[in-house]
PDB file of C-alpha atoms in Angstrom:
ATOM      1  CA  MET A   2       0.000   0.000   0.000  1.00 42.00           C
ATOM      2  CA  THR A   3       1.383   3.405  -1.004  1.00 38.00           C
ATOM      3  CA  ALA A   4       1.276   6.089   1.624  1.00 42.00           C
ATOM      4  CA  ILE A   5      -0.323   9.414   0.695  1.00 40.00           C
ATOM      5  CA  PRO A   6       1.798  12.440   1.615  1.00 40.00           C
ATOM      6  CA  GLN A   7       0.331  14.267   4.573  1.00 47.00           C
ATOM      7  CA  GLY A   8       0.138  17.636   2.758  1.00 46.00           C
ATOM      8  CA  ARG A   9      -1.726  16.150  -0.207  1.00 41.00           C
ATOM      9  CA  ALA A  10      -4.118  14.350   2.114  1.00 44.00           C
ATOM     10  CA  ARG A  11      -4.891  17.601   3.891  1.00 52.00           C
ATOM     11  CA  ARG A  12      -5.529  19.388   0.593  1.00 47.00           C
ATOM     12  CA  ALA A  13      -7.796  16.566  -0.581  1.00 44.00           C
ATOM     13  CA  ALA A  14      -9.734  16.703   2.663  1.00 50.00           C
ATOM     14  CA  LEU A  15     -10.089  20.478   2.374  1.00 53.00           C
ATOM     15  CA  VAL A  16     -11.359  20.251  -1.210  1.00 47.00           C
ATOM     16  CA  SER A  17     -13.878  17.577  -0.172  1.00 52.00           C
ATOM     17  CA  ALA A  18     -15.065  19.709   2.735  1.00 56.00           C
ATOM     18  CA  VAL A  19     -15.497  22.805   0.550  1.00 54.00           C
ATOM     19  CA  CYS A  20     -17.298  20.756  -2.074  1.00 53.00           C
ATOM     20  CA  ALA A  21     -19.677  19.335   0.540  1.00 54.00           C
ATOM     21  CA  LEU A  22     -20.328  22.809   1.914  1.00 54.00           C
ATOM     22  CA  VAL A  23     -21.138  24.235  -1.521  1.00 50.00           C
ATOM     23  CA  VAL A  24     -23.381  21.310  -2.379  1.00 46.00           C
ATOM     24  CA  SER A  25     -25.315  21.455   0.882  1.00 49.00           C
ATOM     25  CA  GLY A  26     -25.667  25.221   0.593  1.00 48.00           C
ATOM     26  CA  THR A  27     -26.996  25.261  -2.942  1.00 49.00           C
ATOM     27  CA  GLY A  28     -28.943  22.054  -3.173  1.00 47.00           C
ATOM     28  CA  LEU A  29     -26.781  20.801  -6.052  1.00 50.00           C
ATOM     29  CA  THR A  30     -26.254  17.079  -6.240  1.00 47.00           C
ATOM     30  CA  GLY A  31     -22.599  17.012  -7.183  1.00 50.00           C
ATOM     31  CA  CYS A  32     -19.361  18.974  -7.136  1.00 57.00           C
ATOM     32  CA  SER A  33     -18.695  19.269 -10.854  1.00 55.00           C
ATOM     33  CA  GLU A  34     -16.447  21.723 -12.645  1.00 74.00           C
ATOM     34  CA  ASP A  35     -19.231  22.139 -15.216  1.00 85.00           C
ATOM     35  CA  PRO A  36     -22.201  24.002 -13.629  1.00 87.00           C
ATOM     36  CA  ASP A  37     -24.313  23.142 -16.685  1.00 88.00           C
ATOM     37  CA  GLU A  38     -23.885  19.398 -16.347  1.00 90.00           C
ATOM     38  CA  GLY A  39     -27.317  17.735 -16.300  1.00 91.00           C
ATOM     39  CA  THR A  40     -29.147  20.975 -17.223  1.00 94.00           C
ATOM     40  CA  ASN A  41     -31.101  22.030 -20.317  1.00 95.00           C
ATOM     41  CA  GLY A  42     -27.959  23.734 -21.597  1.00 95.00           C
ATOM     42  CA  VAL A  43     -29.195  27.329 -21.842  1.00 96.00           C
ATOM     43  CA  GLY A  44     -26.624  28.414 -19.273  1.00 96.00           C
ATOM     44  CA  LYS A  45     -23.940  28.034 -21.930  1.00 95.00           C
ATOM     45  CA  LEU A  46     -25.674  30.394 -24.366  1.00 97.00           C
ATOM     46  CA  PRO A  47     -25.146  34.148 -24.838  1.00 97.00           C
ATOM     47  CA  PRO A  48     -27.556  36.211 -22.686  1.00 97.00           C
ATOM     48  CA  ALA A  49     -29.572  37.464 -25.669  1.00 96.00           C
ATOM     49  CA  GLU A  50     -30.158  33.880 -26.784  1.00 97.00           C
ATOM     50  CA  ILE A  51     -31.160  32.874 -23.242  1.00 97.00           C
ATOM     51  CA  GLN A  52     -33.694  35.695 -23.198  1.00 96.00           C
ATOM     52  CA  ARG A  53     -35.050  34.666 -26.590  1.00 96.00           C
ATOM     53  CA  LYS A  54     -35.470  31.047 -25.511  1.00 96.00           C
ATOM     54  CA  THR A  55     -37.174  31.913 -22.247  1.00 97.00           C
ATOM     55  CA  ARG A  56     -39.598  34.272 -24.024  1.00 96.00           C
ATOM     56  CA  THR A  57     -40.403  31.529 -26.526  1.00 96.00           C
ATOM     57  CA  ALA A  58     -40.990  29.071 -23.684  1.00 97.00           C
ATOM     58  CA  ALA A  59     -43.254  31.524 -21.850  1.00 97.00           C
ATOM     59  CA  ASP A  60     -45.271  32.329 -24.971  1.00 95.00           C
ATOM     60  CA  SER A  61     -45.719  28.622 -25.750  1.00 96.00           C
ATOM     61  CA  ALA A  62     -46.900  27.640 -22.265  1.00 97.00           C
ATOM     62  CA  GLU A  63     -50.643  27.124 -21.939  1.00 96.00           C
ATOM     63  CA  ALA A  64     -50.836  28.547 -18.434  1.00 98.00           C
ATOM     64  CA  VAL A  65     -48.827  30.218 -15.671  1.00 98.00           C
ATOM     65  CA  ARG A  66     -49.231  31.626 -12.180  1.00 98.00           C
ATOM     66  CA  LEU A  67     -47.844  35.119 -11.643  1.00 97.00           C
ATOM     67  CA  SER A  68     -47.420  36.683  -8.215  1.00 97.00           C
ATOM     68  CA  GLY A  69     -45.618  39.669  -6.776  1.00 97.00           C
ATOM     69  CA  SER A  70     -45.674  43.428  -7.183  1.00 96.00           C
ATOM     70  CA  VAL A  71     -45.635  45.825 -10.101  1.00 94.00           C
ATOM     71  CA  VAL A  72     -45.017  49.558  -9.745  1.00 93.00           C
ATOM     72  CA  THR A  73     -46.369  51.725 -12.546  1.00 87.00           C
ATOM     73  CA  SER A  74     -47.130  55.468 -12.663  1.00 85.00           C
ATOM     74  CA  GLY A  75     -46.167  55.702  -8.999  1.00 88.00           C
ATOM     75  CA  ARG A  76     -48.762  53.140  -7.938  1.00 91.00           C
ATOM     76  CA  THR A  77     -47.988  49.657  -6.594  1.00 94.00           C
ATOM     77  CA  TYR A  78     -50.122  46.699  -7.616  1.00 94.00           C
ATOM     78  CA  LYS A  79     -49.823  43.344  -5.875  1.00 96.00           C
ATOM     79  CA  LEU A  80     -50.821  40.503  -8.171  1.00 96.00           C
ATOM     80  CA  ASP A  81     -51.643  36.861  -7.668  1.00 98.00           C
ATOM     81  CA  MET A  82     -53.057  35.681 -10.987  1.00 97.00           C
ATOM     82  CA  GLN A  83     -53.487  32.373 -12.800  1.00 98.00           C
ATOM     83  CA  LEU A  84     -53.394  33.066 -16.511  1.00 98.00           C
ATOM     84  CA  LYS A  85     -54.097  31.228 -19.745  1.00 96.00           C
ATOM     85  CA  ALA A  86     -55.124  32.150 -23.277  1.00 93.00           C
ATOM     86  CA  ASP A  87     -58.890  32.039 -22.794  1.00 94.00           C
ATOM     87  CA  GLY A  88     -59.140  33.491 -19.315  1.00 97.00           C
ATOM     88  CA  ALA A  89     -57.718  34.129 -15.870  1.00 98.00           C
ATOM     89  CA  THR A  90     -58.562  34.257 -12.192  1.00 98.00           C
ATOM     90  CA  GLY A  91     -56.906  35.825  -9.184  1.00 97.00           C
ATOM     91  CA  SER A  92     -56.555  38.945  -7.075  1.00 97.00           C
ATOM     92  CA  VAL A  93     -55.151  42.446  -7.380  1.00 95.00           C
ATOM     93  CA  THR A  94     -54.365  44.799  -4.503  1.00 95.00           C
ATOM     94  CA  ALA A  95     -53.905  48.527  -5.026  1.00 89.00           C
ATOM     95  CA  GLN A  96     -53.957  51.414  -2.522  1.00 85.00           C
ATOM     96  CA  GLY A  97     -54.966  49.036   0.255  1.00 85.00           C
ATOM     97  CA  ALA A  98     -57.972  47.654  -1.616  1.00 89.00           C
ATOM     98  CA  THR A  99     -58.105  44.063  -2.866  1.00 92.00           C
ATOM     99  CA  PHE A 100     -60.437  42.824  -5.570  1.00 94.00           C
ATOM    100  CA  GLN A 101     -60.877  39.552  -7.422  1.00 96.00           C
ATOM    101  CA  LEU A 102     -60.817  39.295 -11.197  1.00 97.00           C
ATOM    102  CA  LEU A 103     -62.312  36.533 -13.306  1.00 98.00           C
ATOM    103  CA  ARG A 104     -62.212  36.485 -17.086  1.00 97.00           C
ATOM    104  CA  ILE A 105     -63.737  33.751 -19.213  1.00 97.00           C
ATOM    105  CA  GLY A 106     -63.286  34.544 -22.876  1.00 95.00           C
ATOM    106  CA  GLN A 107     -64.405  38.166 -23.278  1.00 94.00           C
ATOM    107  CA  ARG A 108     -66.549  38.134 -20.133  1.00 95.00           C
ATOM    108  CA  LEU A 109     -64.827  39.962 -17.305  1.00 96.00           C
ATOM    109  CA  TYR A 110     -66.035  40.023 -13.691  1.00 95.00           C
ATOM    110  CA  LEU A 111     -64.826  42.060 -10.740  1.00 94.00           C
ATOM    111  CA  LYS A 112     -65.567  40.978  -7.173  1.00 94.00           C
ATOM    112  CA  ALA A 113     -64.926  43.232  -4.179  1.00 91.00           C
ATOM    113  CA  ASP A 114     -66.306  44.108  -0.781  1.00 87.00           C
ATOM    114  CA  ALA A 115     -68.609  47.001   0.041  1.00 84.00           C
ATOM    115  CA  GLY A 116     -65.668  49.155   1.122  1.00 83.00           C
ATOM    116  CA  PHE A 117     -64.162  48.973  -2.358  1.00 82.00           C
ATOM    117  CA  TRP A 118     -67.362  50.140  -4.048  1.00 79.00           C
ATOM    118  CA  SER A 119     -68.060  52.746  -1.370  1.00 75.00           C
ATOM    119  CA  ASP A 120     -64.602  54.266  -1.847  1.00 65.00           C
ATOM    120  CA  ALA A 121     -65.052  54.213  -5.627  1.00 61.00           C
ATOM    121  CA  GLY A 122     -68.386  55.996  -5.330  1.00 52.00           C
ATOM    122  CA  ALA A 123     -67.000  58.584  -2.929  1.00 46.00           C
ATOM    123  CA  ALA A 124     -64.000  59.201  -5.178  1.00 46.00           C
ATOM    124  CA  SER A 125     -66.270  59.807  -8.144  1.00 46.00           C
ATOM    125  CA  GLY A 126     -68.508  62.113  -6.107  1.00 46.00           C
ATOM    126  CA  ASP A 127     -71.537  59.941  -6.760  1.00 49.00           C
ATOM    127  CA  LYS A 128     -73.355  59.462  -3.458  1.00 48.00           C
ATOM    128  CA  GLY A 129     -75.881  57.157  -5.107  1.00 47.00           C
ATOM    129  CA  ASP A 130     -73.181  54.731  -6.116  1.00 58.00           C
ATOM    130  CA  ALA A 131     -71.636  54.886  -2.664  1.00 56.00           C
ATOM    131  CA  ALA A 132     -75.027  54.121  -1.119  1.00 57.00           C
ATOM    132  CA  ALA A 133     -75.446  51.107  -3.407  1.00 66.00           C
ATOM    133  CA  ALA A 134     -72.115  49.628  -2.338  1.00 72.00           C
ATOM    134  CA  GLY A 135     -73.772  47.185   0.034  1.00 74.00           C
ATOM    135  CA  LYS A 136     -75.650  45.568  -2.838  1.00 79.00           C
ATOM    136  CA  LEU A 137     -72.348  44.875  -4.623  1.00 85.00           C
ATOM    137  CA  ASP A 138     -70.578  43.433  -1.584  1.00 84.00           C
ATOM    138  CA  GLY A 139     -69.099  40.050  -2.539  1.00 83.00           C
ATOM    139  CA  LYS A 140     -70.857  39.979  -5.914  1.00 91.00           C
ATOM    140  CA  TYR A 141     -69.306  39.282  -9.301  1.00 94.00           C
ATOM    141  CA  VAL A 142     -69.921  42.547 -11.129  1.00 92.00           C
ATOM    142  CA  LYS A 143     -69.791  42.122 -14.890  1.00 92.00           C
ATOM    143  CA  VAL A 144     -67.527  44.732 -16.440  1.00 91.00           C
ATOM    144  CA  PRO A 145     -69.053  46.001 -19.711  1.00 90.00           C
ATOM    145  CA  GLN A 146     -66.663  45.937 -22.656  1.00 88.00           C
ATOM    146  CA  GLY A 147     -67.602  49.528 -23.477  1.00 86.00           C
ATOM    147  CA  ASP A 148     -66.745  50.774 -19.990  1.00 85.00           C
ATOM    148  CA  PRO A 149     -63.383  52.559 -19.594  1.00 85.00           C
ATOM    149  CA  SER A 150     -62.529  50.160 -16.763  1.00 86.00           C
ATOM    150  CA  TYR A 151     -62.698  47.114 -19.007  1.00 89.00           C
ATOM    151  CA  LYS A 152     -59.357  47.642 -20.718  1.00 89.00           C
ATOM    152  CA  LYS A 153     -57.636  48.542 -17.443  1.00 87.00           C
ATOM    153  CA  PHE A 154     -58.888  45.523 -15.518  1.00 91.00           C
ATOM    154  CA  SER A 155     -58.666  43.029 -18.381  1.00 93.00           C
ATOM    155  CA  GLY A 156     -54.984  43.895 -18.768  1.00 92.00           C
ATOM    156  CA  PHE A 157     -54.345  42.053 -15.501  1.00 94.00           C
ATOM    157  CA  THR A 158     -55.963  38.913 -16.945  1.00 96.00           C
ATOM    158  CA  GLU A 159     -54.338  38.640 -20.374  1.00 95.00           C
ATOM    159  CA  LYS A 160     -51.366  36.295 -20.342  1.00 96.00           C
ATOM    160  CA  ASP A 161     -49.660  37.485 -23.509  1.00 93.00           C
ATOM    161  CA  VAL A 162     -50.163  41.170 -22.694  1.00 91.00           C
ATOM    162  CA  LEU A 163     -48.739  40.837 -19.200  1.00 91.00           C
ATOM    163  CA  LEU A 164     -45.748  38.724 -20.213  1.00 93.00           C
ATOM    164  CA  ASP A 165     -44.900  40.932 -23.177  1.00 91.00           C
ATOM    165  CA  GLY A 166     -44.918  43.963 -20.928  1.00 87.00           C
ATOM    166  CA  LEU A 167     -43.059  42.404 -18.018  1.00 90.00           C
ATOM    167  CA  LEU A 168     -40.423  40.023 -19.377  1.00 91.00           C
ATOM    168  CA  THR A 169     -38.159  42.809 -20.559  1.00 88.00           C
ATOM    169  CA  LEU A 170     -34.640  43.695 -19.447  1.00 94.00           C
ATOM    170  CA  HIS A 171     -33.227  47.096 -20.319  1.00 94.00           C
ATOM    171  CA  GLY A 172     -29.710  47.939 -21.420  1.00 95.00           C
ATOM    172  CA  THR A 173     -26.782  45.662 -22.182  1.00 97.00           C
ATOM    173  CA  LEU A 174     -27.508  42.017 -21.400  1.00 97.00           C
ATOM    174  CA  ALA A 175     -25.097  39.829 -19.443  1.00 97.00           C
ATOM    175  CA  THR A 176     -25.148  36.625 -17.424  1.00 96.00           C
ATOM    176  CA  ASP A 177     -24.721  36.793 -13.655  1.00 96.00           C
ATOM    177  CA  GLY A 178     -23.862  33.243 -12.759  1.00 94.00           C
ATOM    178  CA  HIS A 179     -25.618  30.047 -11.804  1.00 95.00           C
ATOM    179  CA  HIS A 180     -27.918  30.189  -8.793  1.00 95.00           C
ATOM    180  CA  GLU A 181     -30.934  28.460  -7.298  1.00 93.00           C
ATOM    181  CA  GLN A 182     -34.526  29.691  -7.179  1.00 88.00           C
ATOM    182  CA  ALA A 183     -37.118  27.833  -5.084  1.00 86.00           C
ATOM    183  CA  GLY A 184     -35.113  24.606  -5.310  1.00 90.00           C
ATOM    184  CA  THR A 185     -34.509  24.859  -9.063  1.00 95.00           C
ATOM    185  CA  ARG A 186     -31.146  25.564 -10.662  1.00 96.00           C
ATOM    186  CA  ILE A 187     -31.231  28.777 -12.682  1.00 97.00           C
ATOM    187  CA  ILE A 188     -29.082  31.022 -14.833  1.00 97.00           C
ATOM    188  CA  ARG A 189     -29.460  34.712 -14.076  1.00 97.00           C
ATOM    189  CA  ILE A 190     -29.345  37.326 -16.808  1.00 98.00           C
ATOM    190  CA  THR A 191     -29.174  41.059 -16.186  1.00 97.00           C
ATOM    191  CA  GLY A 192     -29.666  44.335 -17.996  1.00 96.00           C
ATOM    192  CA  ASP A 193     -26.944  46.925 -17.393  1.00 96.00           C
ATOM    193  CA  LYS A 194     -25.456  44.908 -14.515  1.00 94.00           C
ATOM    194  CA  GLY A 195     -28.809  44.729 -12.750  1.00 94.00           C
ATOM    195  CA  SER A 196     -29.955  48.333 -13.006  1.00 95.00           C
ATOM    196  CA  GLY A 197     -31.963  47.297 -16.058  1.00 96.00           C
ATOM    197  CA  GLY A 198     -33.534  44.350 -14.237  1.00 97.00           C
ATOM    198  CA  THR A 199     -32.645  40.705 -13.572  1.00 97.00           C
ATOM    199  CA  LEU A 200     -34.306  37.535 -14.792  1.00 97.00           C
ATOM    200  CA  ASP A 201     -33.855  34.009 -13.412  1.00 98.00           C
ATOM    201  CA  VAL A 202     -34.260  31.307 -16.058  1.00 98.00           C
ATOM    202  CA  SER A 203     -34.726  27.633 -15.237  1.00 98.00           C
ATOM    203  CA  LEU A 204     -31.844  25.291 -16.067  1.00 98.00           C
ATOM    204  CA  GLU A 205     -34.084  22.289 -15.480  1.00 97.00           C
ATOM    205  CA  GLY A 206     -36.486  21.114 -18.164  1.00 97.00           C
ATOM    206  CA  THR A 207     -38.019  23.903 -20.222  1.00 98.00           C
ATOM    207  CA  PRO A 208     -36.174  27.237 -19.756  1.00 98.00           C
ATOM    208  CA  TYR A 209     -39.100  29.087 -18.212  1.00 98.00           C
ATOM    209  CA  PRO A 210     -38.621  32.425 -16.444  1.00 98.00           C
ATOM    210  CA  LEU A 211     -38.962  31.921 -12.689  1.00 98.00           C
ATOM    211  CA  ARG A 212     -38.282  35.318 -11.130  1.00 97.00           C
ATOM    212  CA  LEU A 213     -38.059  38.861 -12.443  1.00 97.00           C
ATOM    213  CA  VAL A 214     -36.728  41.931 -10.663  1.00 97.00           C
ATOM    214  CA  ARG A 215     -37.862  44.886 -12.746  1.00 96.00           C
ATOM    215  CA  ALA A 216     -35.649  47.838 -13.565  1.00 93.00           C
ATOM    216  CA  GLY A 217     -35.776  50.932 -11.388  1.00 91.00           C
ATOM    217  CA  GLY A 218     -37.348  49.203  -8.401  1.00 92.00           C
ATOM    218  CA  ALA A 219     -40.553  48.672 -10.376  1.00 94.00           C
ATOM    219  CA  GLY A 220     -41.434  45.434  -8.622  1.00 95.00           C
ATOM    220  CA  THR A 221     -40.509  41.775  -8.259  1.00 97.00           C
ATOM    221  CA  LEU A 222     -42.499  38.906  -9.746  1.00 97.00           C
ATOM    222  CA  THR A 223     -42.317  35.132  -9.526  1.00 97.00           C
ATOM    223  CA  PHE A 224     -43.635  32.722 -12.148  1.00 97.00           C
ATOM    224  CA  SER A 225     -44.764  29.198 -11.354  1.00 97.00           C
ATOM    225  CA  SER A 226     -47.104  26.389 -12.447  1.00 97.00           C
ATOM    226  CA  TRP A 227     -45.982  26.755 -16.037  1.00 97.00           C
ATOM    227  CA  GLY A 228     -48.160  24.686 -18.355  1.00 96.00           C
ATOM    228  CA  LYS A 229     -50.483  23.546 -15.549  1.00 97.00           C
ATOM    229  CA  ASP A 230     -54.092  24.020 -16.615  1.00 96.00           C
ATOM    230  CA  PHE A 231     -56.762  25.254 -14.191  1.00 96.00           C
ATOM    231  CA  ALA A 232     -60.546  25.449 -14.267  1.00 95.00           C
ATOM    232  CA  LEU A 233     -62.543  28.589 -15.016  1.00 96.00           C
ATOM    233  CA  LYS A 234     -66.163  28.559 -13.894  1.00 95.00           C
ATOM    234  CA  GLU A 235     -68.890  31.085 -14.546  1.00 95.00           C
ATOM    235  CA  PRO A 236     -70.186  32.592 -11.292  1.00 94.00           C
ATOM    236  CA  ALA A 237     -73.693  31.659 -10.215  1.00 93.00           C
ATOM    237  CA  LYS A 238     -76.454  33.994 -11.432  1.00 91.00           C
ATOM    238  CA  ASP A 239     -77.418  34.839  -7.847  1.00 91.00           C
ATOM    239  CA  ASP A 240     -73.854  36.043  -7.261  1.00 91.00           C
ATOM    240  CA  THR A 241     -73.655  38.137 -10.438  1.00 91.00           C
ATOM    241  CA  VAL A 242     -74.604  41.766 -11.060  1.00 89.00           C
ATOM    242  CA  ASP A 243     -74.880  43.056 -14.634  1.00 84.00           C
ATOM    243  CA  TYR A 244     -75.061  46.844 -14.985  1.00 70.00           C
ATOM    244  CA  GLY A 245     -75.368  46.785 -18.741  1.00 66.00           C
ATOM    245  CA  LYS A 246     -73.205  49.239 -20.645  1.00 60.00           C
ATOM    246  CA  GLN A 247     -71.398  50.972 -17.783  1.00 57.00           C
ATOM    247  CA  LEU A 248     -70.331  50.252 -14.225  1.00 61.00           C
ATOM    248  CA  PRO A 249     -71.928  52.322 -11.459  1.00 55.00           C
ATOM    249  CA  THR A 250     -68.560  54.066 -10.998  1.00 53.00           C
ATOM    250  CA  SER A 251     -65.853  54.082 -13.638  1.00 43.00           C
TER     251      SER A 251
END
């Protein structure tokens, strides 16, 4: 039996210890010199190509769940939406008020408590609408397509519109290393070293986007349940209010 020099043995033990520490800290299953070993390979691509592939994957997916915050025009919206081509369901919170949205095809419903409708009526100066808030409490109010609110609210329910507007990095693209997001190995790409936003792209299976930090502190969003279908059900007639061509307060 050949003896191993003491110095070499110490170095080998140190390397093994460091490897074990890195593995346990990242959730990776091996200490390989190639961080892309066993992945879908997009981590080896230029950042622009990674972005193109992840956009293609997102556009091709039948469904997705989107959650997090978006800041636009100085206002913060908190979203938790399940989206697919023919509809969506979920919640939006803005200025302390939370409302539910349900879209099935072109039919869009908004559900909120009496406080939401009362505040809307007061803001519009319409005391009649504010007084009617109790009748709308917890009801699915059908949003008329001709009402100015329709386009605003439906924008939160349209998968392609949301993804096209959100999955954008600004400035010069670069990669920012291999990381882990919610137990999944990812490659991170950045715009202008992060000031233009960062996007985490899955290295496992389809290269879906998993997390987006928008440029300029404009919110952080996570994407999950890619390709997982969900049911959309028309609300019961007793729970639905149809105001015809215009909402009581727009």
